[in-house]
Structures are given as structure tokens and as C-alpha cells.
Coordinates of C-alpha atoms in Angstrom, one line a residue:
Chain A
X36 CA -26.8 -16.4 -19.8
X37 CA -29.8 -14.6 -18.4
X38 CA -30.3 -11.1 -19.4
X39 CA -32.3 -10.2 -16.3
X40 CA -31.0 -7.4 -14.2
X41 CA -29.1 -9.0 -11.4
X42 CA -29.2 -7.6 -7.9
X43 CA -26.2 -8.9 -6.0
X44 CA -27.0 -10.2 -2.6
X45 CA -24.2 -8.1 -1.0
X46 CA -25.8 -5.0 -2.4
X47 CA -29.1 -5.9 -0.8
X48 CA -27.4 -6.6 2.4
X49 CA -25.6 -3.2 2.4
X50 CA -28.8 -1.3 1.6
X51 CA -30.6 -3.1 4.4
X52 CA -27.9 -2.0 6.9
X53 CA -27.9 1.6 5.6
X54 CA -24.4 1.3 4.2
X55 CA -23.6 3.4 1.2
X56 CA -21.4 1.6 -1.4
X57 CA -18.5 1.8 -2.2
X58 CA -17.0 2.0 1.3
X59 CA -13.9 4.0 1.7
X60 CA -11.4 2.3 4.0
X61 CA -8.1 3.6 2.6
X62 CA -7.5 6.5 4.9
X63 CA -3.7 6.2 4.8
X64 CA -3.8 7.1 1.2
X65 CA -5.9 10.2 1.8
X66 CA -8.9 11.3 3.8
X67 CA -12.1 13.2 2.9
X68 CA -12.1 16.8 4.0
X69 CA -14.1 17.2 7.2
X70 CA -17.1 19.4 6.6
X71 CA -16.0 21.7 9.5
X72 CA -12.7 22.1 7.7
X73 CA -14.3 22.9 4.4
X74 CA -16.6 25.5 6.1
X75 CA -13.6 27.4 7.4
X76 CA -11.8 27.3 4.1
X77 CA -14.6 28.5 1.8
X78 CA -14.5 32.3 2.7
X79 CA -10.8 32.3 1.7
X80 CA -11.5 31.5 -1.9
X81 CA -13.6 34.6 -2.5
X82 CA -14.3 37.4 0.0
X83 CA -11.0 36.7 1.9
X84 CA -9.0 36.0 -1.2
X85 CA -6.0 38.3 -0.4
X86 CA -2.4 37.5 -0.6
X87 CA -1.1 37.0 2.9
X88 CA 2.1 38.8 1.9
X89 CA 0.3 42.0 1.0
X90 CA 1.2 44.2 3.8
X91 CA -0.5 47.5 2.8
X92 CA -4.2 46.7 2.6
X93 CA -6.9 44.9 4.5
X94 CA -7.2 42.1 1.9
X95 CA -3.7 41.0 2.8
X96 CA -4.2 41.5 6.5
X97 CA -7.3 39.3 6.6
X98 CA -5.5 36.5 4.7
X99 CA -2.5 36.9 6.9
X100 CA -4.7 36.6 10.0
X101 CA -6.1 33.4 8.7
X102 CA -2.6 32.0 8.1
X103 CA -1.4 33.0 11.5
X104 CA -4.4 31.4 13.3
X105 CA -3.6 28.2 11.4
X106 CA 0.0 28.4 12.4
X107 CA -0.9 28.6 16.0
X108 CA -3.4 25.8 15.8
X109 CA -0.8 23.5 14.2
X110 CA 1.8 24.5 16.7
X111 CA -0.6 23.7 19.6
X112 CA -1.3 20.2 18.3
X113 CA 2.4 19.3 18.3
X114 CA 3.6 21.3 21.3
X115 CA 5.6 23.8 19.2
X116 CA 5.5 27.6 18.9
X117 CA 3.8 29.3 15.9
X118 CA 7.1 30.7 14.6
X119 CA 8.5 27.2 14.2
X120 CA 5.9 26.2 11.5
X121 CA 6.7 26.6 7.8
X122 CA 4.0 26.0 5.2
X123 CA 4.7 23.8 2.2
X124 CA 2.8 22.0 -0.5
X125 CA 2.6 18.8 1.4
X126 CA 4.6 16.2 3.2
X127 CA 6.7 15.2 0.2
X128 CA 8.0 18.8 -0.1
X129 CA 8.4 18.9 3.7
X130 CA 10.6 15.8 3.6
X131 CA 12.6 17.2 0.7
X132 CA 13.1 20.5 2.4
X133 CA 14.0 19.0 5.7
X134 CA 16.6 16.6 4.4
X135 CA 18.1 18.6 1.6
X136 CA 17.9 21.8 3.7
X137 CA 19.7 20.3 6.6
X138 CA 22.2 18.5 4.4
X139 CA 23.2 21.8 2.7
X140 CA 23.2 23.9 5.8
X141 CA 25.4 21.6 7.8
X142 CA 27.7 20.3 5.1
X143 CA 30.7 21.8 6.8
X144 CA 29.9 19.8 9.9
X145 CA 29.5 16.4 8.1
X146 CA 28.1 14.5 5.3
X147 CA 26.5 11.4 6.9
X148 CA 22.7 10.8 7.1
X149 CA 20.9 8.0 8.8
X150 CA 17.5 6.7 7.8
X151 CA 15.6 3.4 7.7
X152 CA 14.6 1.0 4.9
X153 CA 10.9 1.3 5.5
X154 CA 10.7 5.1 5.1
X155 CA 8.4 6.6 2.6
X156 CA 9.9 7.2 -0.9
X157 CA 9.8 10.9 -0.3
X158 CA 12.6 10.3 2.2
X159 CA 14.4 7.4 0.6
X160 CA 14.6 8.9 -2.8
X161 CA 15.7 12.3 -1.4
X162 CA 18.5 10.4 0.5
X163 CA 19.4 8.6 -2.7
X164 CA 19.8 11.9 -4.6
X165 CA 22.0 13.2 -1.8
X166 CA 24.2 10.2 -2.2
X167 CA 24.9 11.3 -5.8
X168 CA 26.1 14.6 -4.4
X169 CA 28.6 13.0 -2.1
X170 CA 26.6 12.4 1.1
X171 CA 26.9 9.1 2.8
X172 CA 23.6 7.5 3.8
X173 CA 23.1 4.6 6.3
X174 CA 19.8 2.7 5.7
X175 CA 18.9 1.0 9.0
X176 CA 17.2 -2.4 8.8
X177 CA 14.0 -3.0 10.8
X178 CA 13.1 -5.9 13.0
X179 CA 10.4 -8.4 12.2
X180 CA 7.8 -6.1 13.9
X181 CA 8.9 -3.2 11.7
X182 CA 10.7 -1.2 14.5
X183 CA 14.3 -0.1 14.2
X184 CA 16.7 -1.4 16.7
X185 CA 18.0 1.5 18.8
X186 CA 21.4 -0.2 19.2
X187 CA 21.7 -0.2 15.4
X188 CA 21.1 3.5 15.4
X189 CA 23.6 4.1 18.2
X190 CA 26.3 2.2 16.3
X191 CA 25.5 4.0 13.0
X192 CA 26.0 7.5 14.4
X193 CA 29.6 8.8 13.9
X194 CA 31.3 12.1 14.0
X195 CA 30.2 13.0 10.5
X196 CA 26.5 12.3 11.1
X197 CA 24.5 15.5 10.7
X198 CA 20.9 14.1 10.4
X199 CA 18.8 11.2 11.5
X200 CA 15.5 10.9 9.6
X201 CA 13.1 8.2 10.9
X202 CA 9.3 8.3 10.3
X203 CA 6.9 8.5 13.2
X204 CA 4.3 6.1 11.7
X205 CA 4.6 3.9 8.7
X206 CA 2.1 4.5 5.9
X207 CA 1.7 0.8 5.0
X208 CA 1.8 -1.1 8.3
X209 CA 1.0 1.8 10.7
X210 CA 4.0 0.9 12.9
X211 CA 5.1 3.6 15.3
X212 CA 8.8 4.0 15.7
X213 CA 10.2 4.9 19.2
X214 CA 10.4 8.6 18.3
X215 CA 11.1 9.8 21.8
X216 CA 14.1 7.4 22.3
X217 CA 15.5 8.2 18.8
X218 CA 15.2 11.9 19.6
X219 CA 16.9 11.5 23.0
X220 CA 19.8 9.6 21.3
X221 CA 20.2 12.3 18.7
X222 CA 20.1 15.1 21.2
X223 CA 22.9 13.4 23.2
X224 CA 25.0 13.0 20.1
X225 CA 24.3 16.5 18.8
X226 CA 22.6 15.2 15.6
X227 CA 19.5 16.8 14.1
X228 CA 16.5 14.6 14.2
X229 CA 13.8 14.8 11.5
X230 CA 10.7 12.7 11.6
X231 CA 8.2 12.3 8.7
X232 CA 5.0 12.4 10.9
X233 CA 2.6 12.5 8.0
X234 CA 0.6 9.5 9.3
X235 CA 1.1 10.3 13.0
X236 CA 0.1 13.9 13.5
X237 CA -3.5 14.2 14.5
X238 CA -3.7 10.4 15.1
X239 CA -1.4 9.8 18.0
X240 CA -0.1 12.3 20.6
X241 CA 2.9 14.2 19.2
X242 CA 5.0 16.7 21.3
X243 CA 8.2 18.0 19.7
X244 CA 9.7 18.9 23.0
X245 CA 8.9 15.7 24.9
X246 CA 9.9 13.6 21.9
X247 CA 13.1 15.6 21.2
X248 CA 12.1 16.3 17.6
X249 CA 14.0 19.0 15.7
X250 CA 12.3 18.9 12.3
X251 CA 9.0 17.3 11.5
X252 CA 6.9 16.9 8.3
X253 CA 3.1 17.3 8.5
X254 CA 0.4 16.8 5.8
X255 CA -3.1 18.1 5.8
X256 CA -4.9 15.5 3.6
X257 CA -4.1 12.6 5.9
X258 CA -6.0 14.3 8.7
X259 CA -9.2 15.4 7.0
X260 CA -7.7 18.6 5.6
X261 CA -7.3 19.5 1.9
X262 CA -4.7 18.0 -0.5
X263 CA -1.7 20.2 -1.6
X264 CA -0.8 21.7 1.7
X265 CA 1.5 20.6 4.5
X266 CA 3.9 22.0 7.0
X267 CA 7.4 21.6 8.3
X268 CA 8.2 22.2 12.0
X269 CA 11.7 23.6 12.4
X270 CA 13.0 24.0 16.0
X271 CA 14.1 27.5 16.9
X272 CA 15.8 26.9 20.2
X273 CA 17.5 24.2 22.3
X274 CA 19.0 23.8 19.8
X275 CA 18.2 26.2 17.0
X276 CA 18.0 24.4 13.7
X277 CA 18.6 26.1 10.4
X278 CA 17.7 24.8 6.9
X279 CA 18.6 26.0 3.5
X280 CA 15.7 26.6 1.2
X281 CA 15.1 24.5 -1.9
X282 CA 12.7 26.9 -3.5
X283 CA 14.1 30.4 -4.0
X284 CA 12.0 33.5 -4.6
X285 CA 10.2 36.2 -2.6
X286 CA 11.5 35.1 0.8
X287 CA 8.2 33.9 2.2
X288 CA 8.2 31.8 5.4
X289 CA 11.3 33.5 6.8
X290 CA 13.2 32.7 3.6
X291 CA 12.9 28.9 4.1
X292 CA 10.1 28.5 1.5
X293 CA 9.3 31.1 -1.1
X294 CA 6.0 31.2 -2.9
X295 CA 2.6 32.8 -2.3
X296 CA 0.9 31.0 0.5
X297 CA -2.0 28.6 -0.3
X298 CA -4.3 30.5 2.2
X299 CA -7.5 28.4 1.9
X300 CA -5.4 25.2 2.2
X301 CA -3.5 26.5 5.2
X302 CA -6.7 27.6 6.9
X303 CA -8.0 24.1 6.3
X304 CA -4.9 22.5 7.8
X305 CA -5.2 24.7 10.8
X306 CA -8.8 23.7 11.4
X307 CA -8.0 20.1 10.9
X308 CA -5.3 20.4 13.6
X309 CA -7.8 22.2 15.9
X310 CA -10.3 19.4 15.5
X311 CA -7.6 16.8 16.2
X312 CA -6.4 18.6 19.3
X313 CA -10.0 18.4 20.7
X314 CA -11.0 15.0 19.5
X315 CA -8.0 12.8 19.3
X316 CA -8.4 10.9 22.6
X317 CA -12.0 10.0 21.8
X318 CA -11.3 9.3 18.1
X319 CA -8.4 7.1 18.6
X320 CA -10.5 4.9 21.0
X321 CA -13.2 4.7 18.3
X322 CA -10.7 3.8 15.5
X323 CA -8.9 1.2 17.6
X324 CA -12.3 -0.3 18.5
X325 CA -13.3 -0.6 14.9
X326 CA -9.9 -1.9 13.8
X327 CA -9.9 -4.6 16.5
X328 CA -13.4 -5.6 15.5
X329 CA -12.3 -5.9 11.9
X330 CA -9.3 -8.0 12.8
X331 CA -11.3 -10.3 15.0
X332 CA -14.0 -10.8 12.5
X333 CA -11.5 -11.7 9.8
X334 CA -8.9 -13.6 11.7
X335 CA -11.4 -15.4 13.8
X336 CA -13.0 -16.9 10.7
X337 CA -10.1 -17.6 8.4
X338 CA -7.0 -19.7 8.9
X339 CA -3.5 -18.7 7.7
X340 CA -4.0 -15.0 7.9
X341 CA -1.0 -13.1 9.1
X342 CA -0.6 -9.7 10.7
X343 CA 2.1 -7.5 9.3
X344 CA 4.1 -5.4 11.7
X345 CA 3.8 -4.8 15.5
X346 CA 0.4 -5.0 17.0
X347 CA 1.3 -3.0 20.1
X348 CA 3.1 -0.1 18.4
X349 CA 0.6 0.8 15.7
X350 CA -1.7 3.5 14.5
X351 CA -5.2 3.0 15.9
X352 CA -6.8 2.9 12.4
X353 CA -4.3 0.6 10.7
X354 CA -4.7 -3.1 9.9
X355 CA -2.3 -4.8 7.5
X356 CA -2.7 -8.5 7.0
X357 CA -1.7 -11.2 4.5
X358 CA -4.1 -13.9 3.3
X359 CA -1.9 -16.9 2.4
X360 CA -2.5 -18.5 -1.0
X361 CA -4.6 -15.6 -2.3
X362 CA -3.1 -12.9 -4.5
X363 CA -3.8 -9.4 -3.4
X364 CA -5.0 -7.8 -6.6
X365 CA -7.5 -10.7 -7.2
X366 CA -8.8 -10.1 -3.7
X367 CA -9.3 -6.4 -4.3
X368 CA -11.2 -7.3 -7.5
X369 CA -13.5 -9.5 -5.4
X370 CA -14.2 -6.8 -2.9
X371 CA -14.6 -4.1 -5.5
X372 CA -17.2 -2.2 -3.6
X373 CA -14.6 -1.6 -0.9
X374 CA -11.6 0.8 -1.3
X375 CA -8.5 -0.6 0.4
X376 CA -4.9 -1.1 -0.8
X377 CA -2.6 -4.1 -1.4
X378 CA 1.1 -4.7 -1.2
X379 CA 0.8 -7.0 -4.3
X380 CA 3.1 -6.2 -7.2
X381 CA 0.2 -6.1 -9.5
X382 CA -1.2 -3.0 -7.7
X383 CA 2.1 -1.1 -7.7
X384 CA 3.6 1.1 -10.4
X385 CA 6.9 -0.7 -10.2
X386 CA 5.5 -4.3 -10.4
X387 CA 7.4 -5.1 -7.2
X388 CA 5.7 -6.3 -4.1
X389 CA 5.8 -3.9 -1.1
X390 CA 9.4 -3.1 0.0
X391 CA 8.1 -2.4 3.5
X392 CA 6.8 -5.9 3.9
X393 CA 9.9 -7.4 2.4
X394 CA 12.0 -5.4 4.9
X395 CA 10.1 -7.1 7.7
X396 CA 11.2 -10.4 6.4
X397 CA 7.8 -11.2 5.0
X398 CA 8.2 -13.6 2.1
X399 CA 7.4 -12.3 -1.4
X400 CA 4.5 -14.7 -1.5
X401 CA 2.9 -13.2 1.6
X402 CA 3.7 -9.6 0.4
X403 CA 1.7 -10.3 -2.7
X404 CA -1.2 -11.4 -0.5
X405 CA -1.3 -8.4 1.8
X406 CA -4.2 -5.9 2.2
X407 CA -4.0 -2.6 4.1
X408 CA -7.1 -1.4 5.8
X409 CA -7.1 2.2 6.8
X410 CA -10.0 3.0 9.1
X411 CA -10.9 6.6 9.5
X412 CA -13.1 9.2 11.2
X413 CA -16.2 8.5 9.0
X414 CA -16.2 4.7 9.1
X415 CA -18.9 2.9 11.0
X416 CA -19.3 -0.4 12.8
X417 CA -21.8 -1.5 10.1
X418 CA -19.2 -0.8 7.5
X419 CA -16.6 -2.8 9.4
X420 CA -18.9 -5.8 9.6
X421 CA -19.8 -5.6 5.9
X422 CA -16.1 -5.4 5.0
X423 CA -15.2 -8.3 7.2
X424 CA -18.0 -10.5 5.6
X425 CA -17.0 -9.6 2.1
X426 CA -13.3 -10.3 2.7
X427 CA -14.0 -13.6 4.4
X428 CA -16.2 -14.9 1.6
X429 CA -13.9 -13.6 -1.2
X430 CA -10.8 -15.2 0.4
X431 CA -12.7 -18.5 0.8
X432 CA -13.7 -18.4 -2.9
X433 CA -10.3 -17.5 -4.1
X434 CA -8.7 -20.2 -2.0
X435 CA -11.0 -22.7 -3.7
X436 CA -9.4 -21.4 -6.9
X437 CA -5.9 -21.5 -5.6
X438 CA -3.5 -24.3 -6.5
X439 CA -1.3 -23.3 -3.6
X440 CA -4.1 -23.7 -1.1
X441 CA -4.9 -27.2 -2.6
X442 CA -1.2 -28.2 -2.4
X443 CA -0.9 -26.9 1.2
X444 CA -4.1 -28.9 2.2
X445 CA -2.5 -32.0 0.6
X446 CA 0.5 -31.5 2.8
X447 CA 2.9 -30.3 0.2
X448 CA 5.6 -28.0 1.6
X449 CA 5.4 -25.1 -0.8
X450 CA 8.9 -24.0 0.1
X451 CA 10.3 -27.4 -1.1
X452 CA 8.6 -27.2 -4.5
X453 CA 11.0 -26.4 -7.3
X454 CA 9.0 -23.7 -9.1
X455 CA 9.5 -23.3 -12.8
X456 CA 10.3 -19.6 -12.9
X457 CA 9.2 -17.8 -16.0
Chain B
X54 CA -7.0 0.2 -13.5
X55 CA -10.1 -0.9 -15.4
X56 CA -10.7 -4.5 -16.3
X57 CA -12.3 -5.6 -19.6
X58 CA -15.8 -7.1 -19.3
X59 CA -14.4 -10.5 -20.4
X60 CA -11.8 -10.5 -17.6
X61 CA -14.5 -9.6 -15.1
X62 CA -16.7 -12.3 -16.4
X63 CA -14.0 -15.0 -16.2
X64 CA -13.0 -13.7 -12.7
X65 CA -16.6 -13.8 -11.4
X66 CA -17.6 -17.0 -13.2
X67 CA -14.4 -18.9 -13.8
X68 CA -14.9 -21.9 -16.2
X69 CA -13.6 -25.4 -15.4
X70 CA -12.3 -24.8 -11.9
X71 CA -11.1 -27.9 -10.2
X72 CA -8.7 -30.8 -10.4
X73 CA -8.4 -34.0 -12.4
X74 CA -6.6 -37.1 -11.0
X75 CA -3.0 -36.2 -11.7
X76 CA -2.0 -39.9 -11.5
X77 CA -4.3 -41.0 -14.3
X78 CA -2.5 -42.1 -17.5
X79 CA -4.8 -39.9 -19.6
X80 CA -4.3 -36.7 -17.6
X81 CA -1.5 -34.2 -18.2
X82 CA -0.7 -31.6 -15.5
X83 CA 1.0 -28.3 -16.0
X84 CA 2.1 -26.2 -13.0
X85 CA 3.8 -23.0 -13.9
X86 CA 4.8 -19.7 -12.3
X87 CA 6.0 -19.2 -8.7
X88 CA 4.4 -17.9 -5.5
X89 CA 7.2 -15.3 -5.1
X90 CA 6.2 -13.8 -8.5
X91 CA 2.6 -13.6 -7.5
X92 CA 1.3 -16.1 -10.2
X93 CA 0.9 -19.8 -10.1
X94 CA -1.3 -21.7 -12.6
X95 CA -2.2 -25.3 -12.6
X96 CA -3.8 -26.5 -15.8
X97 CA -4.9 -30.1 -16.4
X98 CA -6.1 -31.9 -19.5
X99 CA -7.8 -35.3 -19.9
X100 CA -7.0 -36.7 -23.3
X101 CA -8.7 -39.5 -25.2
X102 CA -5.9 -41.9 -26.0
X103 CA -7.6 -43.0 -29.3
X104 CA -8.2 -39.6 -30.8
X105 CA -5.8 -37.4 -28.9
X106 CA -8.7 -35.0 -28.3
X107 CA -8.7 -33.1 -25.1
X108 CA -12.0 -34.1 -23.5
X109 CA -11.8 -32.2 -20.3
X110 CA -9.7 -29.5 -18.8
X111 CA -9.5 -28.0 -15.3
X112 CA -7.5 -25.2 -13.7
X113 CA -6.7 -23.5 -10.5
X114 CA -4.8 -20.2 -10.4
X115 CA -3.2 -18.1 -7.7
X116 CA -2.8 -14.7 -9.3
X117 CA -4.4 -11.5 -10.3
X118 CA -7.8 -11.3 -12.1
X119 CA -6.1 -11.3 -15.5
X120 CA -4.2 -14.5 -14.6
X121 CA -7.4 -16.2 -13.4
X122 CA -9.2 -15.0 -16.6
X123 CA -6.3 -16.2 -18.9
X124 CA -6.2 -19.7 -17.4
X125 CA -10.0 -19.9 -17.4
X126 CA -10.1 -19.0 -21.1
X127 CA -7.3 -21.5 -21.8
X128 CA -9.3 -24.4 -20.4
X129 CA -12.3 -23.3 -22.6
X130 CA -10.1 -23.2 -25.7
X131 CA -8.3 -26.4 -25.3
X132 CA -11.4 -28.5 -24.7
X133 CA -12.4 -30.3 -27.9
X134 CA -9.1 -29.7 -29.6
X135 CA -6.5 -32.3 -30.3
X136 CA -3.2 -31.9 -28.4
X137 CA -1.5 -30.7 -31.6
X138 CA -4.2 -28.1 -32.2
X139 CA -4.0 -27.0 -28.6
X140 CA -0.2 -26.4 -29.0
X141 CA -1.1 -23.8 -31.6
X142 CA -2.8 -21.6 -29.1
X143 CA -0.7 -18.4 -28.8
X144 CA -0.6 -16.0 -25.9
X145 CA -1.3 -13.1 -28.2
X146 CA -4.7 -14.6 -29.0
X147 CA -5.5 -14.6 -25.2
X148 CA -4.3 -11.0 -25.0
X149 CA -6.7 -10.1 -27.8
X150 CA -9.7 -12.0 -26.5
X151 CA -9.4 -10.6 -23.0
X152 CA -8.2 -7.1 -24.1
X153 CA -5.3 -7.4 -21.6
X154 CA -3.2 -4.2 -21.1
X155 CA 0.6 -4.4 -21.6
X156 CA 1.4 -4.9 -17.9
X157 CA -0.8 -8.1 -18.0
X158 CA 0.8 -9.8 -21.0
X159 CA 2.8 -12.0 -18.7
X160 CA -0.5 -13.6 -17.5
X161 CA -1.3 -14.7 -21.1
X162 CA 2.3 -16.0 -21.5
X163 CA 1.9 -18.0 -18.3
X164 CA -1.4 -19.5 -19.6
X165 CA 0.3 -20.6 -22.9
X166 CA 3.1 -22.1 -20.8
X167 CA 0.5 -24.0 -18.7
X168 CA -1.1 -25.5 -21.8
X169 CA 2.3 -26.6 -23.1
X170 CA 3.4 -28.0 -19.7
X171 CA 0.2 -30.0 -19.4
X172 CA 0.6 -31.4 -22.9
X173 CA 4.2 -32.2 -22.2
X174 CA 3.3 -34.0 -19.0
X175 CA 0.7 -36.0 -20.9
X176 CA 3.0 -36.9 -23.7
X177 CA 5.7 -38.1 -21.2
X178 CA 3.1 -40.4 -19.7
X179 CA 2.4 -41.9 -23.1
X180 CA 5.9 -43.1 -23.3
X181 CA 8.4 -43.5 -26.1
X182 CA 5.8 -44.5 -28.7
X183 CA 4.7 -40.9 -29.1
X184 CA 7.8 -38.8 -29.0
X185 CA 7.1 -35.2 -29.8
X186 CA 9.4 -32.3 -29.1
X187 CA 7.6 -29.7 -27.1
X188 CA 8.7 -26.2 -26.5
X189 CA 8.1 -25.2 -22.9
X190 CA 8.2 -21.7 -21.8
X191 CA 10.2 -19.0 -23.5

């Protein structure tokens, strides 16, 4: 083997186009902090370091002012009032607080909770825990496009139902649930409606009144804010919703969430929301344009590529597709200068393929072959073109290596093969 | 997850990719794994009927990088060995050579199974004059 330093052709290509490698295209996992967000946060680490709960000196007042501005900005983005926003450590805590808090507060009224099989684990595992404490949980299936069937929801509600928790946008397939209709149905039946809107807020228009949302989880780091901070919207009137705290202590956040506030983080979340309020219409067009370009440039050049989830009801920056006959982790290895995610078992902690894709009825083989692209604010057209080229060439290479592709080309029906299971 | 240099090398430059004529008398084909499990390996050997030496080996693999590397390595190792020698190859040797982490051990097991399945297929084709009991799988 030659010991010369090799320059890979793709690197030369990227440099020529002014692309910096690696490319980040995993914006459902997390997003970089927007420089404008960081600039607003920085003073709150040093000169404005006060505890927002200190009522008797200016250090506390300055911090509190920062927090209250943030509260208003978040409320404005989602059509709420500032008093309805509670700060948490992130969406996982918000989901826990919403579900456990409602379950405890309304246990005299009933013990039944309704959710869906494609929810985030922060919701599913919280519901599972409540089952151990005597609550009854209905896990609604989803249709092939990833949406729940509203008739299923109607049938599932009974006189013991206290909470419906259905996400606004799915973190893997970007599918948007019919939140407004779900909220309307819950309102009619007098059931509290919580939505995990981690992926939706700041990306698609969200209005808690128009959409009949009672409780809503929000995260900062999915919308160009910092990690470790989130919020929970809790409706104060029509109807007033109450939740029991899960963290006890100094009685912060009107007793719903004790603990000294993460002031810089909260300021960052507020700024991220202010930017989203201003820029969402333009940004979602930009993201959808890039996403459609990526889809066309991949699916137009490769056969047997399948879209996972509804195309119509989807986050603008999401593309989730399966490349038949190619295993996801090996594909990620081949495009190692691009950061994306796979539903392959090999990339998950549990060694199970994506439960979300399985819930859509996608076979395990295609779930193993799935890639999630999360396009974000800072991606460019040149990056999209580069990613599409690398994906197409890597899939083609791996298919040449794939016995399944060879068999399929020979006309073998892979479903009819009796596979020797390990 | 970081891959060892050897896994990366086999993934980027897989050895002996391709197919042999599965209908040939001298060729044994092993197809192991299942698409639902995320791993399928096809390993083929061409055996000299006089010497029982494996003169050629080819593979195709659907699976993660470690699965591709394990089967690529397996083809390198079986070439030049007699079938009986090839049957001595253990998955643990593949694990060691490629520095596979515990979650990837099943890739090496599958590669060992593929070698055995290919040899089993070849022996079956040789008919009753060369009966040898072969363990397949675990």
C-alpha cells in the first residue's frame, strides 16, 4: 500500500465549493446556539449573575428582569401569557412535570391517560412509570403516514380519562400531528391536552389558544438556544389547569418547579423565541426548499428509496428515508464527513431498530436502512448538494456489496427466502 | 463509536467482493443472517477437488461496517487453507484481529457461521463419498 498522503476527491470537491467539513445535518438532535442568542446570554454569567429570586438587591432585580423578558418572548411565540410559562431544565423534565403533575393533581377525577406509540421516550417511559402506580394508559397506534386516527382517539376517551398527551412534531420522521383537532376533541370532552412540542415550537406556527393546547413542553436547544433549559406552558384560564410539582423546594415558578433559575439559559431561550417569532415564515420556506432539493437529488438518482412518514404533514427541515438493501450504520460510515442519524439498530443504545418506523408498519429491514436528515438554519444549498452526492455514491457502492441487492436484481423475492436466523 | 483502523480499512477497501458461480460443483455458498436483523452475509468458496484447498473466496454483506470487515477478513483467511483448516477459524480470532467491541461480537459469529455454511454447502455437493459432520451456527 502506498504511504503517500492521500487527498480524498470528496475533500477537494468540498473545499472548492467553500464547504467546511464535517457538515452538521442532525438538527433534530440538537442545534448550535445562534450567535445572537449567545450575545444576549453572556452578560448573565458575570456582570448580571444575580439570583432571580433575590428580592432585596439590584443583582436579583436585574436577573429577574432578564427572566421576565424571556418569559414574555416565549409566551409571544406560542400565543400564551407570560404567567403561563414555567421554566425547567429541558423538554424531558417538562414532559415529566406535565404528565406526572396532571396525573397526581387530577387523580380524584380519573386514572386514564391516552398517548401514542410514536411519542418520545420522555413521554412513553413516564406513562409506563405511572402504570406501575395504578394509572391506565392507552397507547394509540399510528397510521402508515405516522398520524394518529382521530376516531381512535375519540373511542379511547372514557369518563376516567384525565389527560391526552400527543406530540406536535415527531423527532424522527418530523410528522406533524393534527394538534388543533386533538385539542378541540379534548376540550369538548373536558380532558386536559398536553403536547410535547419540542420539535415544533419555533419551526411551525404554534398557538395555544387556536390549537386548544392546555399544557405544552418546549426546549431551547432544538431552536438555536442553549442545552439544559426548557419551559412548560400551563394554561391559566378557560380552563385553568393545575399541576403538582415533581421537584419540591423553595417554591420557585409559582410552586410548580422549585430550584434556582438558570438565568443565562432562560435569557437564551427567550432570545431564541424572539428570533423565531421574527424569522419563522422566511426560515421555514428556506428549510423546506433545501429539504425538497435534498430529496429530489437523492430520490431522483437512486431506485428503491422510500420516504418514511407523511410528506404533507411534516416539519420543513425533516427528511427521513430508507435505502433498501443498505444497512444504515454502514451508510453512516461511508458518509462520515456528514452528521446525520439512522434508525438502524446498530446505532441505537438498545440494539433495536427505530420503534417509530416499526409503528408505521415499515419492515425491520427498511428500518435498519433509514437515515434522518435534519436541515437547520445554518445549512446551505452547497452543503445539500454535497450531501446528496455523497449519499448517492455511497449507497451505490454499498449496494454493489449487498447480497440482498444482488438477489433482488436476480428476481429473488426476499420475503420468500427462509433466512437462517442466528 | 470509534472504529478500529482495521475495520475502517476493510470497510473502505473490502477484499474479495463479488460472486462465484453458485451452481458450480467446486463452489460452496453460505448465506447467513436475516434482513430483519440488519445483517446478511454471503460467503462463497471455490475448492480444488484434488487438494481440498480453497483457491478463491468471495463475499457480499448487508450489515454494519464491522459485519463488512468481518466477512472481508474471513475471505482473506480462508483463501489458501484446506477446508478442514478453514473450519478451525474461530470468531474470537476475528474479534481480536479487528478489535471489535462487545456489541459487535455477533458480526464475527456471523462470519464464522458463513465460513461453515459455505463449506457445508460444498461438502454436500461432493456427495456421500466425503461425509463430514459440520457444525453450523451456534
